[in-house]
XYZ file of C-alpha atoms in Angstrom:
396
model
C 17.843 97.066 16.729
C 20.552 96.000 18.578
C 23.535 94.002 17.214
C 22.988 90.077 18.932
C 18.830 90.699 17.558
C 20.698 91.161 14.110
C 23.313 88.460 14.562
C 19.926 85.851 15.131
C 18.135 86.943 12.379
C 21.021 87.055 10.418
C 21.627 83.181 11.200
C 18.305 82.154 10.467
C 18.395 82.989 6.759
C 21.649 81.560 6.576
C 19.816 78.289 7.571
C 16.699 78.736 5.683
C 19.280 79.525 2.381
C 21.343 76.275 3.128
C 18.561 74.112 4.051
C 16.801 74.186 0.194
C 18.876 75.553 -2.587
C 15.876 75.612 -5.057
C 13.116 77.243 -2.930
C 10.711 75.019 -4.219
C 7.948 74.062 -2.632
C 9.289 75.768 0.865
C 10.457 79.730 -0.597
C 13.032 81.591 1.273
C 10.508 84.785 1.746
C 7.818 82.105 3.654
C 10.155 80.398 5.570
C 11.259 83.457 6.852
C 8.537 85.616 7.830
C 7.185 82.464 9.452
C 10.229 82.472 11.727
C 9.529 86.240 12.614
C 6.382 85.682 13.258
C 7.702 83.460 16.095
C 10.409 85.004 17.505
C 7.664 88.012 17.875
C 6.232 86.004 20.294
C 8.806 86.183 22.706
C 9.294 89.865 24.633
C 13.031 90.266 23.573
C 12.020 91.327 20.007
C 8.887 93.093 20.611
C 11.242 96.297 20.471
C 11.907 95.456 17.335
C 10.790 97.976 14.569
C 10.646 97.949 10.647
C 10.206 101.351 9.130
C 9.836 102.780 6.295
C 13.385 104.901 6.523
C 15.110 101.522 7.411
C 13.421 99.234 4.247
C 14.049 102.542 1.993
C 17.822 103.481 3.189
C 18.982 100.506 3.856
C 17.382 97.509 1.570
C 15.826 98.521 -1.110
C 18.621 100.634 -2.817
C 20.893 97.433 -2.686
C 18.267 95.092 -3.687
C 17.120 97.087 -6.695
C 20.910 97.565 -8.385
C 21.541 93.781 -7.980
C 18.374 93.309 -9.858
C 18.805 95.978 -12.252
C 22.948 95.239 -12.918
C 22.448 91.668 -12.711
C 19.085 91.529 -15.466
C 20.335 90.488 -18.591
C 20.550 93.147 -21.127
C 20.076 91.303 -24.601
C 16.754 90.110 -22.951
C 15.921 93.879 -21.975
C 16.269 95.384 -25.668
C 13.800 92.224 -27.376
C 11.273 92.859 -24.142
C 11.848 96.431 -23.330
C 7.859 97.423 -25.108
C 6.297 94.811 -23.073
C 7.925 95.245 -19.748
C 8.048 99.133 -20.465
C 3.773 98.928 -20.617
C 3.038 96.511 -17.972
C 5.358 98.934 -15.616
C 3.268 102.177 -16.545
C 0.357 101.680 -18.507
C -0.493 98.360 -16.810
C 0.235 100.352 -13.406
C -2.375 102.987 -13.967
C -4.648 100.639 -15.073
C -4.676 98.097 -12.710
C -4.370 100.753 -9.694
C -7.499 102.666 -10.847
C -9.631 99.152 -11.933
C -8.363 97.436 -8.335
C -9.624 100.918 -6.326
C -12.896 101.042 -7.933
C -13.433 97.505 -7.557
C -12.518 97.284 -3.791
C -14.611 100.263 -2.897
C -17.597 99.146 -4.869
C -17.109 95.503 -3.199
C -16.097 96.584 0.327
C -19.465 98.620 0.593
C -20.998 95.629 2.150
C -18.487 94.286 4.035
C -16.565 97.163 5.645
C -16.661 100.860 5.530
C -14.273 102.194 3.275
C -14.152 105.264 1.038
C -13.021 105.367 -2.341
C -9.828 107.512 -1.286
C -9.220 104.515 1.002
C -9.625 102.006 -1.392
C -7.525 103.916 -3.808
C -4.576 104.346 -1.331
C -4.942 99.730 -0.678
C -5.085 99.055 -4.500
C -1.869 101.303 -4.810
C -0.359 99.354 -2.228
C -0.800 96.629 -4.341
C 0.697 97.204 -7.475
C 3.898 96.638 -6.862
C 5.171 93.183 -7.657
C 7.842 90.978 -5.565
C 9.789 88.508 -7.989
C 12.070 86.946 -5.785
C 10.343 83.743 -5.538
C 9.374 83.633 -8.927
C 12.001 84.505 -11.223
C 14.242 82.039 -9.225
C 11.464 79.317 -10.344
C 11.212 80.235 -13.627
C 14.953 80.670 -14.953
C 15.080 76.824 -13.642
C 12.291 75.913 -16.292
C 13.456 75.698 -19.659
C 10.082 75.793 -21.683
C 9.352 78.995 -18.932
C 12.445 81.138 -18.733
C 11.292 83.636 -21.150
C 8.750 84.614 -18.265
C 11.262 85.236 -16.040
C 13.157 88.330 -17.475
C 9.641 89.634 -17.641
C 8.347 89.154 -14.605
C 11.625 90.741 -13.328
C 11.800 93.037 -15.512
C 8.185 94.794 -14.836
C 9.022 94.777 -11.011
C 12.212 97.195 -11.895
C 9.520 99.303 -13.873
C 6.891 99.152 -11.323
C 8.425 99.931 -8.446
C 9.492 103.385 -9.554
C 6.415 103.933 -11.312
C 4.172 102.628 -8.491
C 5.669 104.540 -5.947
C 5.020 107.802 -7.834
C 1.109 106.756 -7.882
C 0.928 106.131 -4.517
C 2.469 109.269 -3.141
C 0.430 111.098 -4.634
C -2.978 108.961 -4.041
C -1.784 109.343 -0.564
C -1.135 112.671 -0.455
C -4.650 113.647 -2.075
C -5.826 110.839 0.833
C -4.742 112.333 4.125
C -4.525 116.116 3.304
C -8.001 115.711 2.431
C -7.332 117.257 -1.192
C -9.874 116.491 -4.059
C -7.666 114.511 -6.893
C -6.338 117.002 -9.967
C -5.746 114.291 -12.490
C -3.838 116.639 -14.460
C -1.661 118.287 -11.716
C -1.640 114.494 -11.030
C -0.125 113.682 -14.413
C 2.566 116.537 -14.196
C 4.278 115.486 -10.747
C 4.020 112.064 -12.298
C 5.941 112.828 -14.911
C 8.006 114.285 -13.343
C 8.812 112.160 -10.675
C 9.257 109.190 -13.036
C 10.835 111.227 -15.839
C 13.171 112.868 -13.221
C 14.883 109.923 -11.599
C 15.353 108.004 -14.997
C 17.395 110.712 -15.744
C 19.180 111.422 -12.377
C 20.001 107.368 -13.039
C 21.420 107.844 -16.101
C 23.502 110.657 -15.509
C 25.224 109.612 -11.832
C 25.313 106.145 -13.740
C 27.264 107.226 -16.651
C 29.461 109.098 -14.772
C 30.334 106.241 -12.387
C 30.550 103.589 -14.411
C 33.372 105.811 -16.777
C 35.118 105.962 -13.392
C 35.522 101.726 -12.671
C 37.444 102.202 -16.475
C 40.094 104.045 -14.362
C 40.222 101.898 -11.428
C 42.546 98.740 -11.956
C 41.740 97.576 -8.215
C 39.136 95.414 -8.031
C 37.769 95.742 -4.678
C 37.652 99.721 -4.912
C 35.840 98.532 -8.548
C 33.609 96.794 -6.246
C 32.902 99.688 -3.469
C 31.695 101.958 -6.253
C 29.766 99.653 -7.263
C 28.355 99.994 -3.726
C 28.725 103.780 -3.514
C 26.658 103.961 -6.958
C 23.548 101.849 -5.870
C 23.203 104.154 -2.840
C 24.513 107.360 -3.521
C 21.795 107.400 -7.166
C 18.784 106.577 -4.580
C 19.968 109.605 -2.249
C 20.598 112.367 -5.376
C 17.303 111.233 -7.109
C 15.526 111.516 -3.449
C 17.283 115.024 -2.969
C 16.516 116.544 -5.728
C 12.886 115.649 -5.506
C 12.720 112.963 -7.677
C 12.538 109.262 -8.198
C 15.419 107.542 -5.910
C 14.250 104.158 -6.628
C 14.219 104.696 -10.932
C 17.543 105.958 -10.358
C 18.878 103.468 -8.498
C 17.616 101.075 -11.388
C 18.476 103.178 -14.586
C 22.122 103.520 -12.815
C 22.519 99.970 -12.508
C 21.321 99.188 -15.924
C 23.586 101.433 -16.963
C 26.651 100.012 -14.946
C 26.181 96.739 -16.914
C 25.932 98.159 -20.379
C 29.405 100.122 -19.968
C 31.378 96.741 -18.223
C 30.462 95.635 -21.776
C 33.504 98.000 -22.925
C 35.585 96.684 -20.292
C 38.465 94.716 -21.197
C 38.584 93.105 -17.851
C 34.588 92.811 -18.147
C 34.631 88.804 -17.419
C 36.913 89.168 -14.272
C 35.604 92.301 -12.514
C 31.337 90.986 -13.173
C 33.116 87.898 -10.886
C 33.954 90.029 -8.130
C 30.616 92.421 -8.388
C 28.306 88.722 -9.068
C 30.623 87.489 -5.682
C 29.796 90.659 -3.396
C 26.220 91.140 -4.482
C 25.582 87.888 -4.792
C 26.715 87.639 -0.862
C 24.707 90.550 -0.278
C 21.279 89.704 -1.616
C 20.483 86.557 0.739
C 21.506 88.716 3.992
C 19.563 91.740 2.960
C 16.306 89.432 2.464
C 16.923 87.347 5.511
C 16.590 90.468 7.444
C 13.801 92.181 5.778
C 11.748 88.739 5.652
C 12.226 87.748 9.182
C 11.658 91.503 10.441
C 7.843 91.715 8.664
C 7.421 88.086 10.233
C 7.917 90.410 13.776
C 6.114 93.406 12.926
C 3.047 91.397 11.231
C 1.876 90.404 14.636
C 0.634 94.384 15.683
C -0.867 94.083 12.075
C -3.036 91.023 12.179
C -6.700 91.414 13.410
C -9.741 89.668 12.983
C -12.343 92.501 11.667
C -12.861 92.523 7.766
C -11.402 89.421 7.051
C -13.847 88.711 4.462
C -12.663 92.005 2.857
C -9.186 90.790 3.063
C -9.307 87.605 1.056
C -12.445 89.494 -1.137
C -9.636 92.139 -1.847
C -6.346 89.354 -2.459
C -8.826 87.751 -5.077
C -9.662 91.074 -6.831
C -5.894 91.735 -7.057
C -5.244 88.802 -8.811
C -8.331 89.135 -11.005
C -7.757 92.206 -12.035
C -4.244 91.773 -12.681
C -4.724 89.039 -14.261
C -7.534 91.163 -16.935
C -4.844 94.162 -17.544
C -2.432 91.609 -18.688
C -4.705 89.819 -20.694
C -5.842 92.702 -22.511
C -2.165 94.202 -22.685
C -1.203 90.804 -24.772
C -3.892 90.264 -26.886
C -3.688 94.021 -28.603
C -0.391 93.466 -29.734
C -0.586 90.918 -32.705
C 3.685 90.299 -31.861
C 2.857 89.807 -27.593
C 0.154 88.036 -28.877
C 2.275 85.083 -30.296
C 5.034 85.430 -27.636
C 2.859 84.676 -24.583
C 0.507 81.700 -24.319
C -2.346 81.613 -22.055
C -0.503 79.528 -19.638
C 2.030 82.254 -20.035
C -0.410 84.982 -18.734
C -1.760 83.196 -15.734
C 1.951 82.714 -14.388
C 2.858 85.931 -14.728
C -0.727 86.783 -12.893
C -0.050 84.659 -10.490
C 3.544 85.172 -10.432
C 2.456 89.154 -9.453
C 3.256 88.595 -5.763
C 3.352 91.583 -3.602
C 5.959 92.199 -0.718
C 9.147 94.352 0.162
C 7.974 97.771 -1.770
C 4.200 97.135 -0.660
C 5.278 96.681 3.226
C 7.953 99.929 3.005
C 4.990 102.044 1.171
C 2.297 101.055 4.227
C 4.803 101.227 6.902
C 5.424 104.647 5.259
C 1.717 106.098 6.296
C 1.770 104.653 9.194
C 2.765 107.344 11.404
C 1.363 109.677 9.224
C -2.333 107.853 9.736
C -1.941 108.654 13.357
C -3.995 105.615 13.962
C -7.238 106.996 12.753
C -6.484 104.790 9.354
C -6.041 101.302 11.614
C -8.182 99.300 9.879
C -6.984 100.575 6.916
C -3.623 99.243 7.427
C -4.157 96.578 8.620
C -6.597 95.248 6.073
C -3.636 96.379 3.597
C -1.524 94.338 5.245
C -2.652 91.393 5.602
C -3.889 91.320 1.724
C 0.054 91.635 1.222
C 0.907 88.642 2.998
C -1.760 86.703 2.195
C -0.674 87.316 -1.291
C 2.823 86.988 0.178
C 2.050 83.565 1.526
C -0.153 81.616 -0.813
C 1.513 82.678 -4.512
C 4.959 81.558 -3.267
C 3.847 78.607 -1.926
C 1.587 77.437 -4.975
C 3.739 79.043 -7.803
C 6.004 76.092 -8.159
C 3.099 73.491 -8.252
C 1.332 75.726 -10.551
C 3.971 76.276 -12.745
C 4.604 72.106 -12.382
C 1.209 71.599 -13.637
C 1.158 73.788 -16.461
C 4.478 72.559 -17.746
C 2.976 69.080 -17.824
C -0.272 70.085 -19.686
């Protein structure tokens, strides 16, 4: 990608930012993937390629610290149980109940096997919160919901990645599934790059006590969200759980700082800069490469499989509430179908399918596509009903 292609995109989430400040009814991620979905049309950008190394290396390792160093940590310690299950147990569960369902229901509309339907339900696991939790920390009888639904996408996106490497592995090398090898290299995997977090976390944040500077404060800040994705990915482990356990981390030891209130200023001010820009181009960029994606073939399977998501989802978290007499008083009904349909799916479910692309070889089109376009049909409708829902709700 060339540097005026960047410059463009790069203006067009400055104007989709500036234009609504709440992201209400029109959300940032819509706006923009609608606007690469048009400049696809025109030959200058057909060059233009999102892969998996780009999403992984470059975005998500940013995006994840902000989330992690900026989620409050009071709110972490009273939730930590809840968010802790719904980002493993609910994981498993809703991977393995979403596979079974989509191969048992795709039988008569498309041929899929039940490695295939596996690998899709994997792919959509992971949860998106950026439209939600901006939604939801603007409603004051609803902002409880949004350190959870934040909260379980920091979980999940570690956690889901681990399941889907390995479904995915099993998938293409044609291996029959070892569910207790498959345990093992979760654990791991997971256990591995909490750890790997914690350590490169520790360590860094110690170092901002010596550092009276505050932009050099502010570049390790930097080097720490990237440099705990590449250790954890070296050593074989979870980059993305260590990017998160290291920002967590960061946060609880500026507690100690004396100079706390004036240096989480300048961190809020560069990361707070950062955030908008690094969506703008992720957004726009699936807008462009959603176009060699969309087919007509298996729609029916498409929005059979976007309802089962939700569905399902929406059963795991039900059941996850109810068995715990405390959850149980916490979270109302209402409470549960936000947060079901507040379970969007988007940056980590479009970097995990770009991921096997190449690797399909283009034997697994349909596949990926059908994948796809489950993700931004999910994408596409949840952020543009949430509000409205959540509007409703409130007034009930």
């Amino acid at each position: 990608m060339n540097a005026p292609i960047l410059l463009i995109i790069a203006c067009i989430g400055f104007f989709v930012f500036t234009m609504d400040k709440n992201q209400k009814k029109f959300p940032a991620p819509v706006l923009l993937i609608a606007a690469g979905m048009l400049l696809g049309l025109f030959p200058v950008f057909e060059n233009v390629e999102l892969t998996r190394e780009f999403i992984f290396h470059w975005i998500l390792p940013a995006l994840l610290f902000i989330s992690a160093y900026q989620f409050p940590l009071q709110q972490l310690r009273k939730k930590a149980a809840f968010i802790i299950t719904l980002g493993t147990i609910g994981v498993f569960l809703s991977a393995l109940l979403l596979g079974v369902a989509l191969y048992v229901g795709g039988q008569a509309l498309v041929d899929i096997s039940l490695a295939g339907a596996m690998v899709i339900a994997a792919l959509l696991v992971p949860t998106d919160p950026v439209t939600v939790v901006s939604i939801l920390k603007k409603s004051r009888d609803r902002h409880h919901l949004a350190e959870v639904v934040e909260g379980e996408s920091l979980i999940n996106d570690g956690t889901s990645i681990v399941v889907f490497s390995l479904l995915a592995g099993y998938y293409f090398q044609n291996r029959s599934l070892d569910f207790g090898m498959f345990t093992l290299e979760f654990i791991y995997t997971a256990a591995g790059g909490a750890a790997a977090g914690l350590v490169v976390g520790w360590i860094t944040s110690k170092g901002i006590h010596k550092i009276d500077h505050h932009i050099y404060q502010v570049w390790l800040s930097l080097l720490l969200a990237y440099g705990s994705f590449f250790i954890g990915e070296g050593i074989g482990v979870s980059g993305v759980l260590a990017t998160v356990v290291s920002g967590l981390i960061m946060s609880k030891e500026l507690t100690s700082n004396e100079k706390e209130k004036t240096l989480r200023k300048d961190l809020t001010s560069f990361w707070g800069t950062t955030e908008p820009v690094l969506l703008s181009i992720i957004f726009v960029m699936i807008g462009i490469e959603s176009i060699d994606f969309l087919q007509v073939d298996g729609l029916w399977f498409v929005g059979a499989g976007f309802l089962l998501s939700i569905a399902i989802r929406g059963a795991v978290l039900f059941c996850i509430v109810k068995v715990v007499p405390s959850w149980n008083q916490t979270f109302t009904n209402p409470d549960i179908f936000l947060m079901t349909w507040g379970g969007i799916k988007g940056t980590m479910s479009l970097a995990l399918l770009l991921g096997i692309t190449g690797e399909s070889g283009g034997s697994d089109a349909g596949l990926l596509s059908w994948a796809f376009m489950m993700i931004m049909l999910s994408l596409l409708v949840q952020s543009l009903t949430f509000y409205p829902l959540q509007q409703k709700l409130r007034r009930e």
